[in-house]
Coordinates of C-alpha atoms and ligand atoms in Angstrom, one line a residue:
X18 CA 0.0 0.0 0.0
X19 CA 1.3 3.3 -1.1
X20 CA 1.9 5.2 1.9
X21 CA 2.5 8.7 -0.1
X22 CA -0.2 10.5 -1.8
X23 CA -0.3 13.3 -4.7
X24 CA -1.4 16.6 -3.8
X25 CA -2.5 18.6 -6.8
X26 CA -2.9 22.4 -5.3
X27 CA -4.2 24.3 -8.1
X28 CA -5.2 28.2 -9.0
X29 CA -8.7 27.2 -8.5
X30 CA -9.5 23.5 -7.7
X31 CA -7.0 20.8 -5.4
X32 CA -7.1 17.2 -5.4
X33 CA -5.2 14.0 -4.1
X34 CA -4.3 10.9 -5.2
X35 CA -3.0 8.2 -3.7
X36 CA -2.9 4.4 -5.2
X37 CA -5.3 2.6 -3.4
X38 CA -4.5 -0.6 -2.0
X39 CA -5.2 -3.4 -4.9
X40 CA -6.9 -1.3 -7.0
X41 CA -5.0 -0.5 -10.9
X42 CA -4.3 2.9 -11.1
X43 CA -7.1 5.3 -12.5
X44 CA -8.3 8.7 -12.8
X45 CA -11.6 7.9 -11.1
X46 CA -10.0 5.0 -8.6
X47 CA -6.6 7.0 -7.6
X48 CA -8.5 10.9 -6.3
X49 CA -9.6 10.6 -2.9
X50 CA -13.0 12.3 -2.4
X51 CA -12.5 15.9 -0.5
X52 CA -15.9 17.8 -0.4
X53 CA -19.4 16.2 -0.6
X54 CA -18.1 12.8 -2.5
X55 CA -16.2 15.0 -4.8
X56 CA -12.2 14.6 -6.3
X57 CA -12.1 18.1 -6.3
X58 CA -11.7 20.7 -3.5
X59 CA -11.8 24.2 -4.8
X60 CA -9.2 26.5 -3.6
X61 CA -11.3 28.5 -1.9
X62 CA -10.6 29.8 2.0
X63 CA -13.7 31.9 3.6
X64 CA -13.1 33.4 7.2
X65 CA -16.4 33.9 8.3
X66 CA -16.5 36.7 10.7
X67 CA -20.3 36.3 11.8
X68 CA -19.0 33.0 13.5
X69 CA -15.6 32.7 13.8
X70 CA -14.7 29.9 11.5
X71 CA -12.6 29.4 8.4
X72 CA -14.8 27.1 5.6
X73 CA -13.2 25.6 3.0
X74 CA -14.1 24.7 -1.1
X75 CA -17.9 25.1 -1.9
X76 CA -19.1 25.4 1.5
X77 CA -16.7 28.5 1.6
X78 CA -18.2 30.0 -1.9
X79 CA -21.3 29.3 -0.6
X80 CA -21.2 31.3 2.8
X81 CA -20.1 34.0 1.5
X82 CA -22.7 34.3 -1.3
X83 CA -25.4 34.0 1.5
X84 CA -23.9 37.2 2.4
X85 CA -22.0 36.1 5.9
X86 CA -19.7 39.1 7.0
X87 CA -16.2 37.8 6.2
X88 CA -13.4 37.7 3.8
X89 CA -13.1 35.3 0.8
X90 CA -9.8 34.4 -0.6
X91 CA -9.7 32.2 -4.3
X92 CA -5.9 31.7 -6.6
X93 CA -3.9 31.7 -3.4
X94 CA -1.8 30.2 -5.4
X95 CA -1.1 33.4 -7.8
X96 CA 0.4 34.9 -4.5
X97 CA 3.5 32.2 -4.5
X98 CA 6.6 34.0 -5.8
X99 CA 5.4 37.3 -5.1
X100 CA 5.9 39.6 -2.1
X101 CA 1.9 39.5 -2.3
X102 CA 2.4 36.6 -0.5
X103 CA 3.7 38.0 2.4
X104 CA 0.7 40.4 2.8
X105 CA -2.8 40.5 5.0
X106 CA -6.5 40.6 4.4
X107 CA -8.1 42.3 6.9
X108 CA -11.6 42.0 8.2
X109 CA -13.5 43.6 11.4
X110 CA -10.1 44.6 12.6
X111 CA -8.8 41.5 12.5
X112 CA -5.6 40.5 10.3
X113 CA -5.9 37.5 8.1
X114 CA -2.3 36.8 6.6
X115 CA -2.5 35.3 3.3
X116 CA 1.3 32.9 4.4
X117 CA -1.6 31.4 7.5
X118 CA -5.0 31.6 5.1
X119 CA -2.7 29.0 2.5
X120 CA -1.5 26.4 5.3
X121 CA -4.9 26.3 6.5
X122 CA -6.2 25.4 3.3
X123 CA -3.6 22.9 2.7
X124 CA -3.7 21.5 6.2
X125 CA -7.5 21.1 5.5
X126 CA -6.6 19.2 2.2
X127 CA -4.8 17.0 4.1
X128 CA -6.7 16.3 6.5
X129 CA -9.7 15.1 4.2
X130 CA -7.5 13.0 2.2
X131 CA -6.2 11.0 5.2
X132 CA -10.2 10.6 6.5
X133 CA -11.1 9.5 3.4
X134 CA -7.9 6.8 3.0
X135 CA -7.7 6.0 7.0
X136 CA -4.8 6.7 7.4
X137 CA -2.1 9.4 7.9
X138 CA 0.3 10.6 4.9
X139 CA 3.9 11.6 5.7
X140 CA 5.0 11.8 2.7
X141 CA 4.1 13.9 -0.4
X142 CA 4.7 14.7 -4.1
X143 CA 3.2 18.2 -4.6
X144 CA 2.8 19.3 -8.3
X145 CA 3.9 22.6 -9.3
X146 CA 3.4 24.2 -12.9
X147 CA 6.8 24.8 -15.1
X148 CA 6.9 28.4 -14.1
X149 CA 5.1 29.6 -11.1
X150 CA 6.4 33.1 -12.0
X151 CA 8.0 33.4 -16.1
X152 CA 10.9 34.2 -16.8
X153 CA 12.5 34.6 -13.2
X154 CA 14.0 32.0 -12.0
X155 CA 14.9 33.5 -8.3
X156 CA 10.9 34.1 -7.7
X157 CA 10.4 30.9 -8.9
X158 CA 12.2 29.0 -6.9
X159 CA 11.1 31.8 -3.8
X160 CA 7.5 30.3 -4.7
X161 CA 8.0 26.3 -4.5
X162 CA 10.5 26.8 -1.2
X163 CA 6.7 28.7 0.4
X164 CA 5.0 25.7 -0.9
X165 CA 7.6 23.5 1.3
X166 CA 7.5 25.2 3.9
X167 CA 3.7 25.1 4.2
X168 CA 3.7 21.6 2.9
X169 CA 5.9 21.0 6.2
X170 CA 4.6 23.6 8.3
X171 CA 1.3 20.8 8.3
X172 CA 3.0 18.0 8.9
X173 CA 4.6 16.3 5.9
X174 CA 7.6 15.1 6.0
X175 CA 9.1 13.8 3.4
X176 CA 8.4 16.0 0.2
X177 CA 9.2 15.8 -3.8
X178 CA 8.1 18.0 -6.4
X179 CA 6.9 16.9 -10.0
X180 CA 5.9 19.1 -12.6
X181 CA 2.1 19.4 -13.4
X182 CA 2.7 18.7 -17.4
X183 CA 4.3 15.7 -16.2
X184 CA 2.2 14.1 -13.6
X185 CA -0.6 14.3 -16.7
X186 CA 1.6 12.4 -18.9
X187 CA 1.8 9.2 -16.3
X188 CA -1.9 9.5 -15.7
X189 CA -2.2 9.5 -20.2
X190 CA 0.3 6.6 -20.2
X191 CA -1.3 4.5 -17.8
X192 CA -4.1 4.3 -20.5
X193 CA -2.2 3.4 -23.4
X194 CA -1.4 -0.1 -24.9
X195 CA 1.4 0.9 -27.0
X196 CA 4.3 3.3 -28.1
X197 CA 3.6 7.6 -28.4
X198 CA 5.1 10.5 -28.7
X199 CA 2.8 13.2 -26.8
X200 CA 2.5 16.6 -26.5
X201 CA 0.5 16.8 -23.3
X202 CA -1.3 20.1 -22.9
X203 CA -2.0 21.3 -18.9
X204 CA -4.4 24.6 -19.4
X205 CA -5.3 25.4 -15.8
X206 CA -6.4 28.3 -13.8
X207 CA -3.5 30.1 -13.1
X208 CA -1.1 28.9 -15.5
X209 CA -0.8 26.9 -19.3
X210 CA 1.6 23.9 -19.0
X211 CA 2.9 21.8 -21.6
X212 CA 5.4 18.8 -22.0
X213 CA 6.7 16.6 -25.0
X214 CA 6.9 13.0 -23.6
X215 CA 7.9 9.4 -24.8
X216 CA 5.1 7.1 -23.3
X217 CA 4.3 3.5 -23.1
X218 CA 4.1 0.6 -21.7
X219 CA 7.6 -0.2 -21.2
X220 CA 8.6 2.9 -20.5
X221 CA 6.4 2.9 -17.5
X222 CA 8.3 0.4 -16.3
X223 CA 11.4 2.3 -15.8
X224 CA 12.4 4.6 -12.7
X225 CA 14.5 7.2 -14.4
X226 CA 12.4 9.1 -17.4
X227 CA 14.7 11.7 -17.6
X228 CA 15.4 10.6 -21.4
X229 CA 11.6 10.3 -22.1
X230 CA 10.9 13.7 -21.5
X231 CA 12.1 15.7 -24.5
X232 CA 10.6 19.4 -23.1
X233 CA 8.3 21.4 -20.5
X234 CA 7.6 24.2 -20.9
X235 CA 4.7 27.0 -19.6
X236 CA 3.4 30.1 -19.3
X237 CA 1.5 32.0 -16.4
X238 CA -1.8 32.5 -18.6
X239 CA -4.6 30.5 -17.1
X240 CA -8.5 30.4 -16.7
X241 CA -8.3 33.5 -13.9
X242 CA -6.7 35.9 -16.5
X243 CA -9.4 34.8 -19.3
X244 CA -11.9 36.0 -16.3
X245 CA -10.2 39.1 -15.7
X246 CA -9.8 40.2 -19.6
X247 CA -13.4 38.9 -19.9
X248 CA -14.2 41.2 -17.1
X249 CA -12.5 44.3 -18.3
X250 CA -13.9 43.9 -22.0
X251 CA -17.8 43.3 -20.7
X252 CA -18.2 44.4 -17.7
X253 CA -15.8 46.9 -15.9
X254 CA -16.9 49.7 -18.6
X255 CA -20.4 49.7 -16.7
X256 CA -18.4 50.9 -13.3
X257 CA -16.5 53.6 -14.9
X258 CA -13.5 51.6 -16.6
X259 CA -12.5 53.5 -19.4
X260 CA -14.1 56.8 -18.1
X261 CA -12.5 60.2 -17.1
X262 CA -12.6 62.6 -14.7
X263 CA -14.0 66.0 -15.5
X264 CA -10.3 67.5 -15.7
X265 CA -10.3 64.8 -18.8
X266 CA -7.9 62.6 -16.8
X267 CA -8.3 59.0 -17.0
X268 CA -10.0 57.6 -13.8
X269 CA -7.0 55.5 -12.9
X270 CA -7.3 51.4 -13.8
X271 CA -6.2 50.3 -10.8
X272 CA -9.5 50.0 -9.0
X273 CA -10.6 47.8 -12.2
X274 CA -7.3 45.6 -12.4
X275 CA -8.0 44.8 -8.6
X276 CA -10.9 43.6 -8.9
X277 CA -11.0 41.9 -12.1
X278 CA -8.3 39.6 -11.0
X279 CA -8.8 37.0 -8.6
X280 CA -6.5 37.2 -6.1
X281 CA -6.1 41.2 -5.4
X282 CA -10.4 41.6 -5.1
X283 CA -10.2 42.2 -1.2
X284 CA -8.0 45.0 -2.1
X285 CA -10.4 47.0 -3.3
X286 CA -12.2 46.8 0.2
X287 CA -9.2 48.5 2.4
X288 CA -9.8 51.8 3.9
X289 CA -7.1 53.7 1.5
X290 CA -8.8 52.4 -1.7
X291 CA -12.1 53.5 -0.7
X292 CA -11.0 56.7 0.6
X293 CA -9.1 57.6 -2.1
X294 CA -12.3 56.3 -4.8
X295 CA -14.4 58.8 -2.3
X296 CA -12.2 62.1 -4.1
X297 CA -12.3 60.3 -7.7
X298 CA -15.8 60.4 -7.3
X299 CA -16.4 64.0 -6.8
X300 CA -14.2 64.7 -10.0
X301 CA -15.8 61.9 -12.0
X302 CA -17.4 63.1 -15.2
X303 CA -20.0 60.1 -15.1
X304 CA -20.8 59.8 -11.6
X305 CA -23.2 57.5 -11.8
X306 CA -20.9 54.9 -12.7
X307 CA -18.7 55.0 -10.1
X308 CA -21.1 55.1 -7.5
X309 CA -22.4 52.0 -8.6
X310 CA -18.4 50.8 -8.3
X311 CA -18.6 52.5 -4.6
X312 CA -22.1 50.3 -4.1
X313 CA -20.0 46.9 -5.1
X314 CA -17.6 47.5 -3.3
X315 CA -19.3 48.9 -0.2
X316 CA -21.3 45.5 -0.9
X317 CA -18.3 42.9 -0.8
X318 CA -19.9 42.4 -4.3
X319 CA -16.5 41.8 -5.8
X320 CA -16.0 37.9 -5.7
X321 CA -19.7 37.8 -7.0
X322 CA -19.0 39.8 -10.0
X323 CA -16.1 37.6 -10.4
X324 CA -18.0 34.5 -9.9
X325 CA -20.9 35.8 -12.5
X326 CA -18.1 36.3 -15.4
X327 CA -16.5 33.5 -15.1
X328 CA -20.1 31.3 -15.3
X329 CA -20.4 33.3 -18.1
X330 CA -16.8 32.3 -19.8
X331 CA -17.4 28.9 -18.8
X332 CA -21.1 29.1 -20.6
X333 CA -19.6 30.2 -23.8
X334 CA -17.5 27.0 -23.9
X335 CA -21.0 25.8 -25.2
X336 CA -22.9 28.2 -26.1
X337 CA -22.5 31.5 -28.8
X338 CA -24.1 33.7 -26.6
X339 CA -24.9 34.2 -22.7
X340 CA -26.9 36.3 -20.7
X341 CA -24.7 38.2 -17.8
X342 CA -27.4 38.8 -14.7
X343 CA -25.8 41.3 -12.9
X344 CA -29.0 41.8 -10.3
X345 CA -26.5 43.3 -7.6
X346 CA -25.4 46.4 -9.5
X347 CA -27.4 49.0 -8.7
X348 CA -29.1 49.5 -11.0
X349 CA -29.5 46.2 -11.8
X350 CA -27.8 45.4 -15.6
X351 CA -28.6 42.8 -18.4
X352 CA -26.4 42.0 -20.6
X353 CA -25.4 39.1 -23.6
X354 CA -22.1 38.9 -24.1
X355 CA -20.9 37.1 -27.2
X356 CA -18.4 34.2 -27.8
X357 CA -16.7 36.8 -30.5
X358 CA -16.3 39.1 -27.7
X359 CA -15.1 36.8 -25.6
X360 CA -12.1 35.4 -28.6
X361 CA -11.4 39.0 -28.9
X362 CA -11.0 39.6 -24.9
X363 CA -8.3 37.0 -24.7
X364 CA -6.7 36.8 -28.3
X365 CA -3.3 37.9 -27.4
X366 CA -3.2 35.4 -24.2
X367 CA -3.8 32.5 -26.5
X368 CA -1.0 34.0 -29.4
X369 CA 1.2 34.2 -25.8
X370 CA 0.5 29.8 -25.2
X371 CA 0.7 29.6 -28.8
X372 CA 4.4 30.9 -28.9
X373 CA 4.9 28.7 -25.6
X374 CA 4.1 25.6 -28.0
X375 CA 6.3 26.6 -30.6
X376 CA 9.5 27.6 -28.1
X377 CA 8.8 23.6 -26.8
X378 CA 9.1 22.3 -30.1
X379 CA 12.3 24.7 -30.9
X380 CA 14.1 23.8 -27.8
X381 CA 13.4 20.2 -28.1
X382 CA 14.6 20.1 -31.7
X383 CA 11.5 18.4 -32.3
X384 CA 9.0 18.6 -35.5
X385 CA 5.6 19.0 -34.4
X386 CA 4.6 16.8 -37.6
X387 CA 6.0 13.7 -35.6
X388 CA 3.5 14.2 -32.2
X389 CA 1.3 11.2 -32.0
X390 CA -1.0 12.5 -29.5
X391 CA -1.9 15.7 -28.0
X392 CA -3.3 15.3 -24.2
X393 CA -5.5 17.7 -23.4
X394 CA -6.3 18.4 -19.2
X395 CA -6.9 21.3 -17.4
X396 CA -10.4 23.4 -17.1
X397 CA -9.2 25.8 -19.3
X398 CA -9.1 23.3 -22.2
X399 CA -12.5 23.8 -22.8
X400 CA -11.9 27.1 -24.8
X401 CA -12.1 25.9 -28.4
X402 CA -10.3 29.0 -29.8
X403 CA -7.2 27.5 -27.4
X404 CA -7.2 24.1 -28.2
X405 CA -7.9 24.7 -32.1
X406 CA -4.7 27.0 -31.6
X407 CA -2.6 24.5 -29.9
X408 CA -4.3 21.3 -32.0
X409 CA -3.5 23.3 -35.5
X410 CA 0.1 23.2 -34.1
X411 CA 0.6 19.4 -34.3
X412 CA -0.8 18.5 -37.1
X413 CA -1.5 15.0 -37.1
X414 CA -1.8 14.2 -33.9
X415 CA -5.1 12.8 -32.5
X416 CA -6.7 14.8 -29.9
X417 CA -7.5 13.3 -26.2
X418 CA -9.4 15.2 -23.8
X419 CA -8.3 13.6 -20.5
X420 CA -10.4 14.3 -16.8
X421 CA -10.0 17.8 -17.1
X422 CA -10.0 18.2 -13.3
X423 CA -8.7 14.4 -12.1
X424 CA -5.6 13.6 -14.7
X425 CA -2.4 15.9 -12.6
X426 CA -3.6 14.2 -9.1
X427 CA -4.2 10.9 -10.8
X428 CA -0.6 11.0 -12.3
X429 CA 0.8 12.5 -8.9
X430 CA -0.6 9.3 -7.0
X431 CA 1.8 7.2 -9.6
X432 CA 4.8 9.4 -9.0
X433 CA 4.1 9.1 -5.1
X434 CA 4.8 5.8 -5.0
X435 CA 7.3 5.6 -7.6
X436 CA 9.0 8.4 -5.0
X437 CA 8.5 7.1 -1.8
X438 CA 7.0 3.6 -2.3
Ligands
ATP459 N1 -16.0 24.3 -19.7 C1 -15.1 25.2 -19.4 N2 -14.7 26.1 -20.4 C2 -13.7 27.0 -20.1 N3 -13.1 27.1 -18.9 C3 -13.4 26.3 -18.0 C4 -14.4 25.3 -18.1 N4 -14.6 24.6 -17.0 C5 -13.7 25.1 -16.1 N5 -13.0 26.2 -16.7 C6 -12.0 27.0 -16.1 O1 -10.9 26.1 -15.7 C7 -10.1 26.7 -14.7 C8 -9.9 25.7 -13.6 O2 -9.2 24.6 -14.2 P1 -8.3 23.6 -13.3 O3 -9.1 23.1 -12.2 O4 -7.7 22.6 -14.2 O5 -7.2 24.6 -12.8 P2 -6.2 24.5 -11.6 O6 -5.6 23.1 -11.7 O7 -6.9 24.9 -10.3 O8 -5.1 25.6 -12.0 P3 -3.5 25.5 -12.2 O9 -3.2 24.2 -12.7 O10 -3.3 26.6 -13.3 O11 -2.9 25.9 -10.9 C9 -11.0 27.9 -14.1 O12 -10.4 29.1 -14.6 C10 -12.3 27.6 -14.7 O13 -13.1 28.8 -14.9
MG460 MG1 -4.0 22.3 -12.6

């Protein structure tokens, strides 16, 4: 019995594998269950002020959508490697650092996994996307030494890193009866991960894959910054975004980039940034827009908002066309927003993961032409404008869609015990 487990902590939803004892290793058999009979645990931390308590996933979305006084924090995640990390939400006078708000969530990840397996885990493999942070290195390595120290701070002790492009690509092999080359494509919340792997059968097999894995490679574009570009093309115009002051001034974007991004919403609620919205406000040349941003915020409305784009994002994954209910504005707003508007919205993030694609194949001195397969995992996958980008890049390759939410823990289970038996 493996006595290591996975632990996939992601931008927006966690999970943990661990290889259960005589069952063969799958997606569905190999993710322990962490809220309601669920694989997935959203990364979601609520402190609930009314009552004192910290809730955790869906529970934690759902309290504070009920409207409990308290302070919501989703993308923890996008704070590793930044001096973010190191900072405080703050609600009725009480300081919530983020560094305590992130071991309580994975201390609360652990502790599920081990109730649902019966029985304690000392040991872990934690996946980690290529970059946390591009192109610096220092930061990087800044962000996965914070993930150790939390990972030990709640009682692991013995921990490995894999990379998230990699744990997929175990999970993909374990599935396959013969020979591939693979490009396997990761697009997550936070960040777009890719890797160009040898898989089979035999190769399973083997400890050392160093040799089987020709490239990784990533970029930090992920599901959250299609919510925030989504946000700032639709919605943000209707609170001011893009409006001046009477002076002719530009009402300054800061307010909008806040709280259009996931993990910077509660800053929008400190005292300074209201005060200083307060003066904008008397200057503004359409007031009533930026009272209704004063209402929202005033409101704790921002997560909501949030929330309301990304349904919609998610929505036009099926559909041309959604309706945006946006009853807590006041005034109230209506509004369709278009799959067209959408493409638009994030064009140049998915030209950015394109180029990450082609650097792979450049660096691995690889022609795309001779991918077998390309893996497709990750929530973000379901953007068709993203995977016809990265699909048209191999041509020839046959397209898998793996568990979009299930594949990186699944794969983290196998490297677990392949780590620490
Ligand atoms: N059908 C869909 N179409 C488009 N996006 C979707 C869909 N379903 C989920 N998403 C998005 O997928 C993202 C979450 O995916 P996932 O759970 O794979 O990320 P994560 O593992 O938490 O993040 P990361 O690996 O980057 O840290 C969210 O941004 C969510 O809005
Ligand atoms: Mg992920």
């Amino acid at each position: 019995m493996a006595h290591a487990c996975g632990v996939d902590f992601g931008t927006s939803n966690s999970t943990v594998g661990w290889l259960r004892p005589g069952k063969t290793h799958s997606a569905s058999s190999s993710l322990l269950a962490l809220e309601d009979g669920k694989p997935t645990l959203p990364s979601v931390v609520f402190f609930n002020a009314d009552d004192e308590r910290v809730v955790y996933g869906r529970a934690a979305v759902a309290d504070y959508l009920e409207g409990y006084e308290g302070r919501l924090m989703r993308s923890l995640k996008s704070l590793l490697g930044t001096s973010l990390i190191d900072g405080q939400t703050e609600v009725g006078g009480r300081a919530l650092p983020f560094r305590s708000l992130l071991s309580q969530f994975i201390g609360e990840v652990k502790r599920r996994a081990e109730s649902e397996a019966g029985r304690p885990f000392d040991s872990v493999v934690l996946g980690r996307p290529v970059f946390f942070i591009d192109d610096d290195p220092q930061a990087d390595q800044l962000a996965q030494d914070t993930l150790a120290e939390v990972a030990r701070a709640v009682g692991f002790r013995e921990i490995g890193f894999q990379y998230e492009p990699i744990a997929a690509a175990f999970d993909y092999e374990s599935q396959i009866d013969r020979e591939e080359l693979v490009l396997i494509a990761d697009i997550g919340g936070g960040t777009s991960d890719f890797s160009l792997v040898r898989l089979g059968p035999q190769r399973a097999t083997r400890l050392e894959r160093r040799d089987d894995i020709l490239a990784t490679g990533g970029v930090h574009i992920g599901g959250t910054d299609f919510d925030k570009y989504l946000s700032l093309a639709a919605v943000m115009p209707l609170l001011g975004y893009g409006s001046s002051l009477r002076s002719g001034a530009a009402i300054p974007s800061s307010y909008y980039f806040n709280l259009a991004t996931w993990h910077t919403i509660n800053q929008a609620y400190t005292r300074k940034s209201v005060a200083q919205l307060a003066d904008l406000a008397r200057d503004a040349a359409d007031p009533a827009k930026i009272a209704r941003l004063q209402n929202l915020i005033e409101d704790r409305a921002g997560h909501w908002l949030a929330i309301q784009v990304e349904d919609a994002k998610i929505g036009l994954s099926g559909a041309a066309s959604v309706a945006l209910e946006l009853d807590r504005l006041s005034p109230p707003e209506s509004l369709a927003v278009t799959r067209a508007q959408f493409e638009a919205a994030i064009a140049q993030l998915v030209d950015s993961v394109g180029a990450t694609v082609r650097k792979l194949f450049a660096e691995a001195g690889v022609a795309p032409e001779a991918v077998d397969t390309v893996f497709f995992t990750g929530g973000s996958s379901g953007v068709g404008l993203l995977r016809e980008r990265i699909g048209a890049l191999v041509p020839g390759a046959r397209r898998v869609e793996g568990d979009l939410f299930g594949s990186i823990g699944a794969g983290l289970a196998l490297d677990a015990q392949r780590k620490f038996g």
